Short mmCIF file of C-alpha atoms in Angstrom, two decimals:
data_model
loop_
_atom_site.label_atom_id
_atom_site.label_comp_id
_atom_site.label_asym_id
_atom_site.label_seq_id
_atom_site.Cartn_x
_atom_site.Cartn_y
_atom_site.Cartn_z
CA MET A 1012 79.46 71.22 99.85
CA ARG A 1013 82.77 72.92 99.07
CA PRO A 1014 85.72 70.53 99.39
CA TYR A 1015 87.97 73.53 100.08
CA LEU A 1016 88.24 77.29 99.77
CA LEU A 1017 90.31 78.55 96.87
CA LEU A 1018 92.61 81.17 98.37
CA THR A 1019 93.99 82.00 94.94
CA PRO A 1020 93.73 85.07 92.70
CA GLY A 1021 91.35 83.39 90.23
CA PRO A 1022 89.82 80.99 89.68
CA LEU A 1023 88.48 81.68 93.12
CA THR A 1024 85.79 80.55 95.52
CA THR A 1025 82.34 81.46 94.17
CA THR A 1026 78.96 81.55 95.86
CA ASP A 1027 76.50 78.69 95.52
CA THR A 1028 74.12 81.03 93.70
CA VAL A 1029 76.75 81.84 91.04
CA LYS A 1030 77.26 78.11 90.50
CA GLN A 1031 73.51 77.49 90.35
CA ALA A 1032 73.15 80.12 87.63
CA MET A 1033 75.01 77.74 85.29
CA MET A 1034 72.37 75.02 85.59
CA SER A 1035 70.29 76.22 82.60
CA ASP A 1036 71.06 76.07 78.89
CA TRP A 1037 70.87 79.11 76.64
CA CYS A 1038 70.45 79.64 72.90
CA THR A 1039 73.08 82.01 71.54
CA TRP A 1040 70.63 83.43 68.97
CA ASP A 1041 67.84 84.13 71.45
CA GLU A 1042 67.06 87.65 72.66
CA ASP A 1043 66.65 86.34 76.20
CA TYR A 1044 70.37 85.60 76.14
CA ASN A 1045 71.75 88.41 73.98
CA LEU A 1046 69.56 91.30 75.13
CA GLY A 1047 68.66 89.95 78.55
CA ILE A 1048 72.12 88.84 79.64
CA VAL A 1049 75.01 89.91 77.38
CA GLU A 1050 73.85 93.49 76.84
CA VAL A 1051 73.04 93.88 80.52
CA ILE A 1052 76.57 92.74 81.40
CA ARG A 1053 78.17 95.12 78.90
CA LYS A 1054 76.21 98.08 80.25
CA GLU A 1055 76.90 97.25 83.89
CA LEU A 1056 80.62 96.75 83.31
CA VAL A 1057 80.91 100.24 81.85
CA GLU A 1058 78.93 101.70 84.74
CA ILE A 1059 81.29 100.04 87.22
CA ALA A 1060 84.39 101.21 85.35
CA THR A 1061 83.76 104.87 84.72
CA SER A 1062 81.94 108.00 85.82
CA ALA A 1063 81.47 108.86 82.12
CA PRO A 1064 79.67 105.76 80.75
CA ASP A 1065 78.65 107.46 77.49
CA GLU A 1066 82.33 107.73 76.53
CA TYR A 1067 83.10 104.02 77.00
CA THR A 1068 81.97 100.66 75.72
CA ALA A 1069 82.54 97.03 76.69
CA VAL A 1070 83.25 93.93 74.65
CA LEU A 1071 83.36 90.35 75.92
CA MET A 1072 85.91 87.86 74.59
CA GLN A 1073 86.10 84.08 74.91
CA GLY A 1074 89.10 82.63 76.75
CA SER A 1075 91.31 83.54 79.68
CA GLY A 1076 92.54 86.96 80.67
CA SER A 1077 95.67 86.53 78.55
CA PHE A 1078 93.45 85.99 75.50
CA CYS A 1079 91.95 89.42 76.16
CA VAL A 1080 95.34 91.07 76.68
CA GLU A 1081 96.53 89.58 73.39
CA ALA A 1082 93.32 90.62 71.63
CA THR A 1083 93.76 94.18 72.86
CA LEU A 1084 97.42 94.59 71.97
CA GLY A 1085 96.93 92.87 68.62
CA SER A 1086 93.86 94.95 67.73
CA VAL A 1087 94.79 98.37 69.09
CA VAL A 1088 98.51 98.86 68.40
CA ARG A 1089 99.13 99.39 64.68
CA PRO A 1090 102.29 98.16 62.88
CA GLU A 1091 103.53 101.75 62.65
CA ASP A 1092 102.91 102.46 66.36
CA LYS A 1093 105.34 102.04 69.27
CA LEU A 1094 104.37 100.46 72.58
CA LEU A 1095 105.99 100.99 75.98
CA VAL A 1096 105.31 98.20 78.49
CA ALA A 1097 106.10 98.87 82.15
CA ALA A 1098 106.72 95.44 83.70
CA ASN A 1099 107.46 94.39 87.27
CA GLY A 1100 106.28 90.79 87.11
CA ALA A 1101 105.27 87.87 84.92
CA TYR A 1102 102.14 89.49 83.53
CA GLY A 1103 103.82 92.68 82.46
CA LYS A 1104 106.54 90.62 80.81
CA ARG A 1105 103.85 88.59 79.06
CA MET A 1106 102.68 91.74 77.29
CA GLY A 1107 106.19 92.06 75.95
CA ILE A 1108 106.09 88.45 74.72
CA ILE A 1109 102.75 89.05 73.02
CA SER A 1110 104.27 92.07 71.30
CA GLU A 1111 107.07 89.89 69.96
CA TYR A 1112 104.59 87.42 68.48
CA TYR A 1113 102.74 90.28 66.77
CA HIS A 1114 105.94 92.03 65.66
CA ILE A 1115 104.89 95.14 67.55
CA ASP A 1116 107.59 97.78 68.00
CA CYS A 1117 107.82 97.50 71.77
CA HIS A 1118 110.13 98.48 74.60
CA VAL A 1119 109.74 96.65 77.90
CA MET A 1120 110.77 98.86 80.82
CA ARG A 1121 111.70 96.36 83.50
CA PHE A 1122 111.43 96.89 87.23
CA GLU A 1123 112.31 94.51 90.04
CA GLU A 1124 109.53 92.11 90.97
CA ILE A 1125 109.27 93.55 94.46
CA GLU A 1126 109.42 97.13 93.19
CA PRO A 1127 106.38 99.14 92.04
CA VAL A 1128 106.43 100.64 88.56
CA ASN A 1129 108.01 104.09 88.80
CA ALA A 1130 105.97 106.80 87.06
CA ASN A 1131 108.96 109.17 86.98
CA LYS A 1132 110.96 106.67 84.91
CA ILE A 1133 108.06 106.41 82.48
CA ASP A 1134 108.01 110.20 82.29
CA THR A 1135 111.73 110.29 81.49
CA TYR A 1136 111.40 107.62 78.81
CA LEU A 1137 108.49 109.38 77.14
CA ASN A 1138 110.43 112.64 77.13
CA GLU A 1139 113.30 110.87 75.37
CA HIS A 1140 111.06 108.80 73.04
CA PRO A 1141 108.19 110.95 71.74
CA GLU A 1142 107.53 108.30 69.07
CA VAL A 1143 105.79 106.10 71.68
CA THR A 1144 102.05 105.96 70.97
CA HIS A 1145 100.77 103.48 73.59
CA VAL A 1146 101.73 102.62 77.17
CA SER A 1147 100.60 99.46 78.93
CA VAL A 1148 100.89 98.44 82.57
CA VAL A 1149 99.53 95.85 84.99
CA HIS A 1150 97.60 97.43 87.86
CA CYS A 1151 97.89 94.59 90.39
CA GLU A 1152 100.83 92.34 89.54
CA THR A 1153 99.78 88.99 91.00
CA THR A 1154 103.32 87.65 90.65
CA THR A 1155 103.89 89.23 94.06
CA GLY A 1156 100.71 91.10 94.99
CA VAL A 1157 102.22 94.55 94.39
CA LEU A 1158 99.73 97.30 93.57
CA ASN A 1159 101.24 99.65 91.03
CA PRO A 1160 100.55 103.40 91.46
CA LEU A 1161 97.99 103.65 88.68
CA GLU A 1162 96.97 107.23 89.37
CA GLU A 1163 100.57 108.46 89.10
CA ILE A 1164 101.26 106.36 86.00
CA ALA A 1165 98.08 107.50 84.28
CA ALA A 1166 98.82 111.15 85.00
CA VAL A 1167 102.22 110.87 83.31
CA VAL A 1168 100.92 108.95 80.31
CA LYS A 1169 98.05 111.35 79.68
CA ARG A 1170 100.29 114.41 80.12
CA HIS A 1171 102.32 113.02 77.21
CA GLY A 1172 99.15 112.38 75.19
CA LYS A 1173 99.65 108.62 74.88
CA ILE A 1174 97.02 105.87 74.76
CA LEU A 1175 96.91 104.00 78.07
CA ILE A 1176 96.20 100.26 78.25
CA VAL A 1177 95.72 98.80 81.74
CA ASP A 1178 95.71 95.13 82.63
CA ALA A 1179 93.36 95.27 85.62
CA MET A 1180 92.89 91.53 85.65
CA SER A 1181 93.19 91.04 89.41
CA SER A 1182 91.95 94.44 90.57
CA PHE A 1183 88.84 95.39 88.59
CA GLY A 1184 85.75 94.93 90.71
CA GLY A 1185 87.77 94.73 93.90
CA VAL A 1186 89.77 97.97 93.82
CA PRO A 1187 87.97 101.20 92.85
CA ILE A 1188 88.99 102.50 89.39
CA ASP A 1189 87.48 105.39 87.44
CA MET A 1190 88.67 105.13 83.84
CA ALA A 1191 87.41 108.58 82.89
CA LYS A 1192 89.01 110.29 85.88
CA LEU A 1193 92.37 108.61 85.27
CA GLY A 1194 92.23 108.81 81.49
CA ILE A 1195 92.49 105.05 80.91
CA ASP A 1196 91.70 104.17 77.30
CA PHE A 1197 91.55 100.37 77.44
CA LEU A 1198 91.05 98.27 80.58
CA ILE A 1199 91.23 94.47 80.55
CA SER A 1200 89.91 92.01 83.12
CA SER A 1201 88.42 88.54 83.46
CA ALA A 1202 85.22 86.90 84.66
CA ASN A 1203 86.90 84.81 87.35
CA LYS A 1204 88.55 87.57 89.36
CA CYS A 1205 87.09 90.24 91.67
CA ILE A 1206 83.62 90.16 90.10
CA GLN A 1207 83.64 86.56 91.44
CA GLY A 1208 82.42 84.72 88.36
CA VAL A 1209 83.86 81.55 86.86
CA PRO A 1210 86.52 81.09 84.14
CA GLY A 1211 85.64 81.15 80.46
CA PHE A 1212 85.71 84.71 79.19
CA GLY A 1213 87.21 88.11 79.79
CA PHE A 1214 86.28 91.63 78.84
CA ILE A 1215 87.73 94.87 77.58
CA ILE A 1216 86.29 98.26 78.51
CA ALA A 1217 87.37 100.83 75.96
CA ARG A 1218 87.05 104.48 75.10
CA ARG A 1219 84.43 104.32 72.36
CA SER A 1220 86.11 106.91 70.12
CA LEU A 1221 89.29 104.82 70.04
CA MET A 1222 87.54 101.47 69.60
CA GLU A 1223 85.83 102.89 66.51
CA LYS A 1224 89.27 103.49 64.97
CA CYS A 1225 90.50 99.88 65.41
CA LYS A 1226 88.90 98.37 62.33
CA GLY A 1227 91.39 96.35 60.29
CA ILE A 1228 94.28 96.46 62.75
CA ALA A 1229 93.97 92.91 64.15
CA ARG A 1230 96.42 90.21 63.06
CA SER A 1231 94.15 87.42 64.29
CA LEU A 1232 90.69 86.26 63.25
CA SER A 1233 89.46 84.93 66.61
CA LEU A 1234 91.12 87.68 68.62
CA ASP A 1235 89.94 90.60 66.49
CA LEU A 1236 88.68 92.92 69.19
CA TYR A 1237 87.05 95.38 66.79
CA GLU A 1238 85.10 92.71 64.90
CA GLN A 1239 83.93 91.18 68.18
CA TRP A 1240 82.81 94.59 69.40
CA GLU A 1241 81.10 95.55 66.13
CA THR A 1242 79.21 92.25 66.05
CA MET A 1243 77.99 92.81 69.61
CA GLU A 1244 77.02 96.39 68.79
CA LYS A 1245 75.09 95.54 65.63
CA GLY A 1246 73.77 92.21 66.90
CA HIS A 1247 72.70 93.58 70.29
CA GLY A 1248 74.82 91.16 72.29
CA LYS A 1249 75.54 88.53 69.64
CA TRP A 1250 79.01 86.98 69.75
CA ARG A 1251 80.89 86.20 66.51
CA PHE A 1252 81.66 82.65 67.55
CA THR A 1253 80.11 80.33 70.13
CA SER A 1254 79.90 82.10 73.46
CA PRO A 1255 80.39 80.40 76.86
CA THR A 1256 76.71 80.76 77.73
CA HIS A 1257 76.74 79.11 81.16
CA VAL A 1258 79.72 81.15 82.28
CA VAL A 1259 78.17 84.37 80.99
CA ARG A 1260 74.93 83.71 82.88
CA ALA A 1261 76.91 83.02 86.05
CA PHE A 1262 78.74 86.30 85.58
CA MET A 1263 75.47 88.24 85.47
CA GLN A 1264 74.57 86.64 88.78
CA ALA A 1265 77.99 87.64 90.14
CA LEU A 1266 77.33 91.24 89.08
CA THR A 1267 74.01 91.15 90.91
CA GLU A 1268 75.79 89.95 94.04
CA LEU A 1269 78.43 92.67 93.70
CA LYS A 1270 75.68 95.29 93.75
CA ALA A 1271 73.99 93.59 96.71
CA GLU A 1272 77.26 93.72 98.66
CA GLY A 1273 77.44 97.47 98.14
CA GLY A 1274 79.50 97.70 94.96
CA VAL A 1275 83.23 97.84 94.39
CA GLU A 1276 83.89 100.06 97.39
CA ALA A 1277 82.24 97.62 99.82
CA ARG A 1278 83.98 94.64 98.26
CA HIS A 1279 87.29 96.46 98.52
CA VAL A 1280 86.68 96.96 102.23
CA ARG A 1281 86.04 93.22 102.68
CA TYR A 1282 89.14 92.26 100.73
CA CYS A 1283 91.24 94.69 102.78
CA GLU A 1284 89.90 93.19 105.99
CA ASN A 1285 90.64 89.69 104.68
CA HIS A 1286 94.20 90.82 104.01
CA ARG A 1287 94.56 92.48 107.42
CA VAL A 1288 93.41 89.38 109.30
CA LEU A 1289 95.68 87.19 107.19
CA VAL A 1290 98.82 89.32 107.57
CA GLU A 1291 98.42 89.98 111.27
CA GLY A 1292 97.80 86.29 111.91
CA MET A 1293 100.71 85.10 109.80
CA ARG A 1294 103.11 87.60 111.34
CA ALA A 1295 102.03 86.44 114.78
CA LEU A 1296 103.07 82.93 113.70
CA GLY A 1297 106.48 84.18 112.56
CA TYR A 1298 105.87 84.48 108.80
CA LYS A 1299 107.22 87.50 106.95
CA THR A 1300 105.56 89.24 104.02
CA LEU A 1301 107.51 89.71 100.80
CA LEU A 1302 106.29 93.28 100.26
CA PRO A 1303 106.18 96.27 102.57
CA ASP A 1304 102.63 97.22 103.55
CA GLU A 1305 102.55 100.39 101.45
CA GLN A 1306 103.15 98.43 98.23
CA GLN A 1307 100.77 95.58 98.97
CA SER A 1308 97.43 95.04 97.25
CA PRO A 1309 94.47 93.45 99.04
CA VAL A 1310 94.27 90.84 96.27
CA ILE A 1311 97.05 88.36 97.00
CA THR A 1312 99.82 88.28 99.59
CA SER A 1313 103.27 86.71 99.26
CA PHE A 1314 105.07 85.20 102.26
CA TYR A 1315 108.68 84.08 102.60
CA TYR A 1316 109.31 80.46 103.45
CA PRO A 1317 109.72 80.39 107.25
CA SER A 1318 112.90 78.27 107.18
CA ALA A 1319 115.46 76.76 104.83
CA ASP A 1320 113.98 73.27 105.22
CA PHE A 1321 110.37 74.40 104.62
CA ASN A 1322 108.55 71.98 102.29
CA PHE A 1323 105.85 73.88 100.42
CA LYS A 1324 104.20 70.80 98.94
CA ASP A 1325 103.73 69.20 102.36
CA PHE A 1326 102.42 72.51 103.70
CA TYR A 1327 100.06 72.82 100.73
CA LEU A 1328 98.68 69.30 101.10
CA LYS A 1329 98.12 69.68 104.85
CA LEU A 1330 96.15 72.88 104.27
CA LYS A 1331 94.20 71.33 101.41
CA ALA A 1332 93.20 68.41 103.62
CA LYS A 1333 91.87 70.96 106.13
CA GLY A 1334 89.89 72.87 103.48
CA PHE A 1335 92.24 75.57 102.16
CA VAL A 1336 94.04 75.72 98.81
CA ILE A 1337 96.83 78.31 98.44
CA TYR A 1338 99.27 79.27 95.67
CA PRO A 1339 102.98 78.60 95.14
CA GLY A 1340 105.33 81.54 94.74
CA LYS A 1341 106.15 82.92 91.29
CA ILE A 1342 109.24 85.08 91.73
CA SER A 1343 112.82 84.01 91.11
CA GLN A 1344 114.45 86.17 93.80
CA ALA A 1345 113.19 84.32 96.87
CA ASP A 1346 111.33 81.24 98.06
CA THR A 1347 107.76 82.35 98.65
CA PHE A 1348 104.17 81.17 98.62
CA ARG A 1349 101.03 83.22 98.05
CA ILE A 1350 97.60 83.41 99.63
CA GLY A 1351 94.70 85.06 97.81
CA ASN A 1352 92.26 87.31 99.63
CA ILE A 1353 89.55 87.59 96.94
CA GLY A 1354 86.44 85.59 96.12
CA ASP A 1355 83.56 84.52 98.32
CA VAL A 1356 85.82 84.43 101.36
CA HIS A 1357 85.50 86.47 104.53
CA PRO A 1358 87.57 87.49 107.58
CA THR A 1359 86.27 84.51 109.57
CA ASP A 1360 87.69 82.20 106.89
CA PHE A 1361 91.12 83.73 107.38
CA MET A 1362 90.83 83.37 111.15
CA LYS A 1363 90.20 79.66 110.58
CA LEU A 1364 93.13 79.50 108.16
CA ILE A 1365 95.48 81.02 110.73
CA GLU A 1366 94.34 78.47 113.33
CA THR A 1367 94.86 75.68 110.81
CA ILE A 1368 98.39 76.87 109.98
CA LYS A 1369 99.15 77.19 113.70
CA GLU A 1370 98.11 73.56 114.23
CA SER A 1371 99.94 72.24 111.13
#
């Protein structure tokens, strides 16, 4: 029995069958694991991500999503390169912090937290700074729930001939993305987001021709993306260091369930309906959304505190006692809280949530 639903952007509520998939032990040297699970996952991730699967490859990496972002930046951007980070929230800013740790020549183009990244400003910057080699951006900035205009951003970056790195942590698997169509070179996400697996590893889907050129760039042993990829390529799914076997097996089950639901497009429809039910219900109770509808993702929704004396902790504990766990706000500009719409949650769950909030 679930003690509560996680209405958060990951970790999130998973199905019982995903949890049950973790109940067996696996040998990391065995072909049943490497060929039968890891290689299947790598192939299916590429097929989900792009209409040109032969041009892309996938590599899995232990740790959280931030581990994978760090692995990518530290293994793809050379010391002589220059990185432009477009940031409108905590996760875009984190890419700038990672760049500082790795002594990457980086400019962080900052936007307001409630403002989408502006592709025209990226265009202007690239015109003025042709030395930029890589551009990175967060697709869905879960600081607020804003969905950045990836198609517009990608068009600008590719027109300038730059390498595009996309943090699609909270969108991949829940919002349709075609890497080949958009020209995305590296896409980063995590097991415990829209694919609806559990925490423990993330993954990078990369243009194969560029991944092959990354040998020797990494400044970290454990986070060497190229070496991890090459080991998986030559070892047919073998990880360099101990892999999170139970989590990986659960993820394969989650991929099976994604296909059974109808793929990314069908899951996106469900998430959008979750969001619609939530927003309409909350507005009917007097709550106001932080973002205008046209900037809002279906992943997570931010709401203003309803009054000056609103006590979020009391609100949180009352909802938790009734079976719902939500998220505190993350922005500095206003007092907000957030409610996630992703995971094994459905419109009826949000109807129940609205009734619970009404009664609280």
